[in-house]
Amino acid sequence: MVKVGQVLVALLVALLPETTAAAVAEPAPPPWTGSWETAPHGTTAALPGAAIRNVVHLSVGGTAVRIRISNRFGIAPLQLGAVTVALRRAAGADAVPGTLRTATFSGAPTVTVPAGQDLFTDPLPLSVPAGADLLVTVLTPVDSGPATYHRSALQTSYLAPAGHAADENGSAYTTAVGSWYYVTGVDVLGDAAGSVVAFGDSLTDGTGSTPDTNHRWPDRLAQRLSGARLGVLNAGIAGNRLLRDGTGPSALNRLDADALDRAGVRVLVVLEGINDIKGSPEATDPAAFATAYRTLVARAHARGIRVVGVTLTPYGGYSGYTPAREAVRQQVNAFIRTGGAFDAVADADAAVRDPAAPERILPGYDPGDHLHFNDAGMRAVADTVAAALVREPTAAAGPAPIAR
């Protein structure tokens, strides 16, 4: 079991690679820390007149919150009639009485978000505990064109067809939806030590885990790091690719918006590339992966952010599997393990593969599609990443360790 204190010291030392652990005092907490994120990847039909009550699960807590609203993929200015925030009362769309707050934007309760941009609310005084569910309700009074969203939330949110953004009682929210609309981040103000961004595709987004349980591997990692006051942000997009745009911009093209620009980021964890190998067109040159990974790491290091590389996991038995593609996966994993690009390596491949058939996931971790992970598999990946955050690296792992 990884000790929380070890994790905290390791992550903080990682920011100052020229010093020793004994010489490092814990830095002051960042003014804002990311507590929840989703990465938008495209648009869906707008819901004019409706209020969308997005349910989001925080990692770290704080004494105030601010909300990131996105019109990144919109083609017209987004008119917001109201945005409210409240703690969720048990399951469903009810708010904890007395916790509902109306957001403002430079002091105004309504705002227009330009096409292609994100906008933060003003700080909202609201004490939120770690691991809390938050209700972020967005009312769009008119049709502002396609809505920026995250399709596969694995979390039930709610829709009221005619307003009700300020209702504590959720009885008007009669329609369940499985996507997050407009809301792409929650930051908290408090004593959090910073955040870890989990950056990847459907394996990180949570496909295969049980909906409405927060059993994605980044959620499990957040539980492991809760005592260290570290937020965990999920920047996974199902179908996303490392090398080319497709379902959302490529990892290289969305790195700043979905990872490096987020509040209080200390560490970036990268699990991305399997869709390039099995996708169409398929990527067959391991050198292209190596170049992309090195580019991600260099851009993160320029911001003082350390990077954990996660090996690509097996998918034998999946419809896109071929022996030739498996050979590419093995070569890419060899680079992740020994190429020296990353500050540390989490060998998820070794953690979840079947020893009797290494090209396949262990049956106990396989939800049935031979590609994704069930809840047990998600826990195994989270444990592997948590261990990598404090593991003493080998010489092959590169010159900038996470722990010393």
Coordinates of C-alpha atoms in Angstrom, one line a residue:
M1 CA 0.0 0.0 0.0
V2 CA 1.4 3.4 -1.0
K3 CA 1.7 5.8 1.9
V4 CA -0.1 9.0 1.3
G5 CA 2.7 11.0 2.9
Q6 CA 5.2 9.4 0.5
V7 CA 3.1 10.4 -2.4
L8 CA 2.9 14.0 -1.3
V9 CA 6.6 14.4 -0.7
A10 CA 7.4 12.7 -4.0
L11 CA 5.2 14.9 -6.0
L12 CA 6.4 18.1 -4.4
V13 CA 10.0 17.2 -4.8
A14 CA 9.4 16.4 -8.4
L15 CA 8.8 20.1 -9.0
L16 CA 12.3 20.9 -7.9
P17 CA 14.5 18.3 -9.5
E18 CA 17.8 20.1 -8.6
T19 CA 17.2 19.7 -4.9
T20 CA 17.1 16.8 -2.4
A21 CA 14.0 15.7 -0.5
A22 CA 15.6 16.7 2.8
A23 CA 16.1 20.2 1.6
V24 CA 12.6 20.8 0.2
A25 CA 10.0 22.5 2.3
E26 CA 6.4 22.0 1.2
P27 CA 5.5 24.9 -1.1
A28 CA 2.6 27.1 -0.5
P29 CA -0.7 25.7 -1.8
P30 CA -1.8 27.0 -5.2
P31 CA -4.5 29.7 -4.9
W32 CA -6.8 27.5 -6.9
T33 CA -6.7 23.7 -7.4
G34 CA -8.6 21.6 -9.9
S35 CA -10.9 19.2 -8.2
W36 CA -12.9 17.9 -11.1
E37 CA -12.6 18.0 -14.9
T38 CA -14.1 16.6 -18.0
A39 CA -12.5 17.1 -21.5
P40 CA -15.0 18.3 -24.1
H41 CA -14.6 16.7 -27.5
G42 CA -17.4 18.0 -29.7
T43 CA -20.9 19.2 -29.8
T44 CA -24.5 18.0 -29.6
A45 CA -27.9 19.6 -30.1
A46 CA -28.6 22.6 -27.9
L47 CA -31.4 22.6 -25.4
P48 CA -32.9 26.1 -25.5
G49 CA -34.9 27.0 -22.5
A50 CA -33.8 24.0 -20.6
A51 CA -31.8 23.8 -17.4
I52 CA -29.1 21.0 -17.4
R53 CA -28.3 19.9 -13.9
N54 CA -24.8 18.4 -14.3
V55 CA -23.7 16.0 -11.5
V56 CA -19.9 16.1 -10.9
H57 CA -17.8 14.2 -8.3
L58 CA -15.1 16.3 -6.7
S59 CA -11.7 15.0 -5.6
V60 CA -10.4 17.6 -3.1
G61 CA -12.5 20.0 -1.1
G62 CA -12.2 23.7 -0.3
T63 CA -14.0 26.7 1.0
A64 CA -15.0 28.2 -2.3
V65 CA -15.5 27.0 -5.9
R66 CA -15.3 28.4 -9.4
I67 CA -16.8 26.7 -12.5
R68 CA -15.3 26.5 -16.0
I69 CA -18.0 26.9 -18.7
S70 CA -17.0 25.9 -22.2
N71 CA -18.1 27.0 -25.6
R72 CA -14.9 25.6 -27.1
F73 CA -16.6 23.8 -30.0
G74 CA -19.5 26.2 -30.4
I75 CA -20.0 28.1 -33.6
A76 CA -22.0 31.0 -32.1
P77 CA -21.9 33.0 -28.8
L78 CA -23.4 31.0 -25.9
Q79 CA -26.0 32.9 -23.9
L80 CA -26.2 31.8 -20.3
G81 CA -29.4 32.7 -18.5
A82 CA -28.2 31.3 -15.1
V83 CA -25.6 29.0 -13.6
T84 CA -26.1 27.6 -10.1
V85 CA -24.0 25.4 -7.9
A86 CA -25.0 23.3 -4.9
L87 CA -24.0 20.2 -3.0
R88 CA -26.1 17.2 -4.0
R89 CA -28.4 15.6 -1.5
A90 CA -28.0 11.8 -1.8
A91 CA -28.9 10.5 -5.2
G92 CA -31.0 12.4 -7.8
A93 CA -31.3 16.1 -8.6
D94 CA -32.0 17.5 -5.1
A95 CA -29.7 20.0 -3.6
V96 CA -28.6 20.1 0.1
P97 CA -30.8 22.8 1.6
G98 CA -29.0 26.1 2.0
T99 CA -26.1 25.2 -0.3
L100 CA -27.4 26.5 -3.6
R101 CA -25.4 29.5 -5.0
T102 CA -26.0 31.6 -8.1
A103 CA -22.9 32.1 -10.1
T104 CA -21.9 35.5 -11.4
F105 CA -19.5 36.6 -14.2
S106 CA -17.7 39.8 -13.3
G107 CA -20.6 40.4 -11.0
A108 CA -23.4 39.8 -13.5
P109 CA -25.7 36.8 -13.2
T110 CA -25.9 36.3 -17.0
V111 CA -23.1 36.3 -19.6
T112 CA -22.4 35.4 -23.2
V113 CA -19.4 33.1 -23.8
P114 CA -17.7 33.7 -27.2
A115 CA -17.5 30.9 -29.7
G116 CA -14.3 28.9 -29.2
Q117 CA -13.7 30.1 -25.6
D118 CA -14.1 29.0 -22.0
L119 CA -15.1 31.3 -19.1
F120 CA -14.8 31.0 -15.4
T121 CA -17.5 32.0 -12.9
D122 CA -16.6 34.4 -10.1
P123 CA -15.5 32.6 -6.9
L124 CA -18.5 31.2 -5.1
P125 CA -18.3 30.9 -1.3
L126 CA -19.3 27.3 -0.7
S127 CA -17.6 24.8 1.6
V128 CA -17.3 21.5 -0.3
P129 CA -15.8 18.4 1.3
A130 CA -13.5 16.0 -0.6
G131 CA -15.4 13.4 -2.5
A132 CA -18.6 15.4 -2.6
D133 CA -21.1 15.4 -5.5
L134 CA -21.8 18.9 -6.9
L135 CA -24.8 20.0 -8.9
V136 CA -23.8 22.5 -11.6
T137 CA -26.9 23.7 -13.3
V138 CA -26.7 25.6 -16.6
L139 CA -29.8 27.4 -18.1
T140 CA -29.5 28.3 -21.8
P141 CA -32.5 30.6 -22.6
V142 CA -32.1 30.6 -26.4
D143 CA -30.7 28.4 -29.1
S144 CA -27.0 29.4 -29.2
G145 CA -26.1 26.7 -31.7
P146 CA -24.4 23.3 -31.0
A147 CA -23.6 22.7 -27.3
T148 CA -20.0 21.8 -26.3
Y149 CA -20.3 18.6 -24.3
H150 CA -18.6 15.4 -23.0
R151 CA -20.6 12.5 -24.4
S152 CA -19.7 9.5 -22.2
A153 CA -20.1 10.8 -18.6
L154 CA -20.9 7.4 -17.0
Q155 CA -22.8 9.7 -14.6
T156 CA -26.5 10.4 -14.6
S157 CA -27.3 14.1 -14.8
Y158 CA -30.8 15.7 -15.1
L159 CA -32.8 18.0 -17.4
A160 CA -35.6 20.4 -16.5
P161 CA -37.4 21.5 -19.7
A162 CA -38.3 25.0 -18.6
G163 CA -35.8 26.6 -16.3
H164 CA -35.7 25.8 -12.6
A165 CA -32.0 26.5 -12.3
A166 CA -32.5 28.0 -8.8
D167 CA -34.6 25.1 -7.4
E168 CA -33.2 23.2 -4.5
N169 CA -35.9 20.6 -5.0
G170 CA -35.1 18.5 -8.0
S171 CA -38.6 17.4 -8.8
A172 CA -38.7 19.5 -12.1
Y173 CA -35.7 17.5 -13.4
T174 CA -37.6 14.7 -14.9
T175 CA -35.3 13.7 -17.7
A176 CA -32.0 11.8 -17.2
V177 CA -29.1 12.4 -19.5
G178 CA -25.8 10.6 -19.7
S179 CA -23.6 13.5 -20.9
W180 CA -22.1 16.6 -19.3
Y181 CA -23.2 19.9 -21.0
Y182 CA -21.0 23.0 -21.0
V183 CA -19.4 22.4 -17.7
T184 CA -15.8 21.3 -18.0
G185 CA -14.1 22.0 -14.7
V186 CA -14.5 22.8 -11.0
D187 CA -11.7 24.5 -9.1
V188 CA -11.5 24.8 -5.3
L189 CA -9.9 27.3 -3.0
G190 CA -8.3 26.0 0.1
D191 CA -5.3 24.0 1.3
A192 CA -5.0 21.5 -1.5
A193 CA -1.4 20.8 -2.6
G194 CA -2.1 20.7 -6.3
S195 CA -3.6 18.3 -8.8
V196 CA -2.8 15.3 -11.0
V197 CA -4.2 15.2 -14.5
A198 CA -5.1 11.8 -16.0
F199 CA -4.8 12.2 -19.7
G200 CA -6.0 9.6 -22.1
D201 CA -8.8 7.9 -24.1
S202 CA -11.7 5.6 -23.1
L203 CA -9.6 3.6 -20.7
T204 CA -9.2 6.8 -18.7
D205 CA -12.7 8.1 -19.4
G206 CA -14.0 5.1 -17.6
T207 CA -15.6 2.9 -20.3
G208 CA -16.3 -0.6 -18.8
S209 CA -16.7 0.7 -15.2
T210 CA -20.0 0.7 -13.5
P211 CA -22.0 4.0 -14.2
D212 CA -22.8 6.3 -11.3
T213 CA -20.2 4.7 -9.0
N214 CA -17.1 6.8 -9.7
H215 CA -15.0 3.7 -10.3
R216 CA -12.9 5.0 -13.2
W217 CA -9.2 4.6 -12.5
P218 CA -8.7 8.4 -11.9
D219 CA -11.5 8.3 -9.3
R220 CA -9.8 5.4 -7.6
L221 CA -6.5 7.3 -7.7
A222 CA -8.2 10.3 -6.1
Q223 CA -9.2 8.1 -3.2
R224 CA -5.6 7.0 -2.8
L225 CA -4.3 10.5 -2.8
S226 CA -7.0 12.1 -0.7
G227 CA -4.9 12.3 2.4
A228 CA -2.2 14.1 0.4
R229 CA -4.6 16.9 -0.5
L230 CA -4.1 16.2 -4.2
G231 CA -6.9 16.7 -6.7
V232 CA -7.2 14.3 -9.6
L233 CA -8.6 15.6 -12.9
N234 CA -9.9 13.2 -15.6
A235 CA -9.0 14.4 -19.1
G236 CA -10.0 11.2 -20.8
I237 CA -12.0 11.1 -24.0
A238 CA -13.4 7.9 -25.4
G239 CA -12.0 7.4 -28.9
N240 CA -9.3 10.0 -28.5
R241 CA -5.9 9.5 -30.3
L242 CA -2.4 10.5 -29.6
L243 CA -1.3 11.4 -33.1
R244 CA -4.3 12.7 -35.0
D245 CA -7.6 14.4 -34.5
G246 CA -10.7 12.3 -34.5
T247 CA -13.0 12.0 -31.4
G248 CA -11.8 15.3 -30.1
P249 CA -8.5 17.0 -30.9
S250 CA -5.5 14.8 -30.7
A251 CA -3.6 14.5 -27.4
L252 CA -0.9 16.9 -28.9
N253 CA -3.5 19.4 -29.9
R254 CA -5.6 19.4 -26.7
L255 CA -2.7 19.2 -24.2
D256 CA -2.8 22.8 -23.1
A257 CA -6.5 23.2 -22.8
D258 CA -7.2 19.9 -21.1
A259 CA -4.1 19.4 -19.0
L260 CA -1.4 22.0 -18.7
D261 CA -3.7 25.0 -18.3
R262 CA -5.7 23.5 -15.5
A263 CA -5.4 24.9 -12.0
G264 CA -2.6 23.7 -9.7
V265 CA -1.3 20.9 -12.0
R266 CA 1.7 19.1 -10.5
V267 CA 1.8 15.8 -12.5
L268 CA 0.5 14.6 -15.8
V269 CA -0.3 10.9 -16.3
V270 CA -0.4 9.8 -19.9
L271 CA -2.2 6.7 -21.1
E272 CA -2.8 7.3 -24.7
G273 CA -2.0 5.6 -28.0
I274 CA -4.0 2.4 -28.3
N275 CA -6.6 4.0 -30.6
D276 CA -3.8 5.0 -33.0
I277 CA -2.7 1.4 -33.2
K278 CA -6.1 -0.2 -33.7
G279 CA -7.8 2.7 -35.5
S280 CA -8.3 3.7 -39.1
P281 CA -5.9 4.8 -40.4
E282 CA -3.7 2.8 -38.2
A283 CA -0.4 4.1 -36.9
T284 CA 2.4 1.6 -37.5
D285 CA 5.6 3.5 -36.8
P286 CA 6.7 3.3 -33.2
A287 CA 9.1 6.3 -33.8
A288 CA 6.0 8.5 -34.3
F289 CA 4.8 7.6 -30.9
A290 CA 8.2 8.2 -29.3
T291 CA 8.3 11.7 -30.9
A292 CA 4.8 12.5 -29.7
Y293 CA 5.5 11.3 -26.1
R294 CA 8.7 13.4 -26.0
T295 CA 6.8 16.4 -27.2
L296 CA 4.2 16.0 -24.5
V297 CA 6.9 15.7 -21.9
A298 CA 8.8 18.7 -23.1
R299 CA 5.8 20.9 -23.1
A300 CA 4.8 19.7 -19.6
H301 CA 8.4 20.2 -18.2
A302 CA 8.4 23.8 -19.6
R303 CA 5.5 24.4 -17.2
G304 CA 7.3 22.7 -14.2
I305 CA 4.9 19.6 -14.5
R306 CA 6.3 16.1 -14.3
V307 CA 5.0 13.3 -16.4
V308 CA 4.2 9.6 -15.7
G309 CA 4.0 7.4 -18.8
V310 CA 1.6 4.5 -18.7
T311 CA 2.2 1.4 -20.8
L312 CA -0.5 0.5 -23.4
T313 CA -2.7 -2.3 -22.2
P314 CA -3.6 -5.5 -24.0
Y315 CA -6.6 -5.9 -26.3
G316 CA -6.3 -9.4 -27.7
G317 CA -9.8 -10.7 -28.5
Y318 CA -11.1 -7.3 -29.5
S319 CA -12.3 -6.9 -33.0
G320 CA -9.5 -4.5 -34.0
Y321 CA -6.7 -6.8 -32.8
T322 CA -4.1 -8.2 -35.2
P323 CA -0.7 -9.7 -34.6
A324 CA 0.9 -6.9 -36.6
R325 CA -0.7 -4.3 -34.4
E326 CA 0.3 -6.2 -31.3
A327 CA 3.9 -5.9 -32.4
V328 CA 3.5 -2.2 -32.6
R329 CA 2.1 -2.1 -29.1
Q330 CA 5.0 -4.0 -27.8
Q331 CA 7.5 -1.7 -29.4
V332 CA 5.7 1.4 -28.1
N333 CA 5.6 -0.1 -24.6
A334 CA 9.4 -0.9 -24.8
F335 CA 9.9 2.8 -25.5
I336 CA 7.7 3.9 -22.6
R337 CA 9.5 1.6 -20.3
T338 CA 13.1 2.2 -21.3
G339 CA 13.2 5.2 -23.7
G340 CA 14.0 7.7 -20.9
A341 CA 11.2 10.2 -22.0
F342 CA 9.1 10.0 -18.8
D343 CA 9.9 11.0 -15.3
A344 CA 8.3 7.7 -14.1
V345 CA 6.6 4.7 -15.7
A346 CA 3.4 3.0 -14.5
D347 CA 3.4 -0.5 -16.1
A348 CA -0.4 -1.0 -16.5
D349 CA 0.3 -3.6 -19.2
A350 CA 2.1 -5.8 -16.7
A351 CA -0.6 -5.1 -14.1
V352 CA -3.6 -6.2 -16.1
R353 CA -2.4 -8.7 -18.7
D354 CA -3.1 -12.4 -18.5
P355 CA 0.2 -14.3 -17.8
A356 CA -1.2 -17.2 -19.8
A357 CA -2.0 -15.0 -22.8
P358 CA -0.1 -11.7 -22.5
E359 CA -1.9 -10.2 -25.5
R360 CA -5.1 -10.3 -23.4
I361 CA -6.5 -8.7 -20.3
L362 CA -6.9 -10.9 -17.3
P363 CA -10.5 -12.3 -17.4
G364 CA -11.1 -10.8 -13.9
Y365 CA -10.4 -7.3 -15.2
D366 CA -12.3 -7.7 -18.6
P367 CA -15.9 -6.3 -18.8
G368 CA -16.4 -8.5 -21.9
D369 CA -15.1 -6.4 -24.8
H370 CA -11.4 -7.4 -24.3
L371 CA -10.3 -3.8 -24.5
H372 CA -11.6 -1.8 -21.5
F373 CA -11.6 -2.5 -17.7
N374 CA -14.2 -3.4 -15.3
D375 CA -14.2 -1.9 -11.7
A376 CA -11.5 -4.4 -10.6
G377 CA -9.3 -3.6 -13.6
M378 CA -9.7 0.1 -12.9
R379 CA -8.6 -0.3 -9.4
A380 CA -5.5 -2.3 -10.6
V381 CA -4.6 0.6 -13.0
A382 CA -5.0 3.2 -10.2
D383 CA -2.8 1.2 -7.8
T384 CA -0.1 0.9 -10.5
V385 CA -0.2 4.7 -11.2
A386 CA -0.1 5.4 -7.4
A387 CA 2.9 3.2 -7.0
A388 CA 4.7 4.9 -9.9
L389 CA 4.4 8.2 -8.2
V390 CA 6.7 7.1 -5.4
R391 CA 8.9 4.4 -7.1
E392 CA 12.6 5.0 -7.3
P393 CA 13.2 5.0 -11.1
T394 CA 15.8 2.9 -12.8
A395 CA 18.5 4.6 -14.9
A396 CA 16.5 3.8 -18.0
A397 CA 13.5 5.7 -16.7
G398 CA 15.2 9.1 -17.4
P399 CA 16.9 11.8 -15.5
A400 CA 14.0 13.5 -13.8
P401 CA 12.4 11.2 -11.2
I402 CA 9.1 11.6 -9.4
A403 CA 10.7 10.4 -6.2
R404 CA 14.2 10.4 -4.7

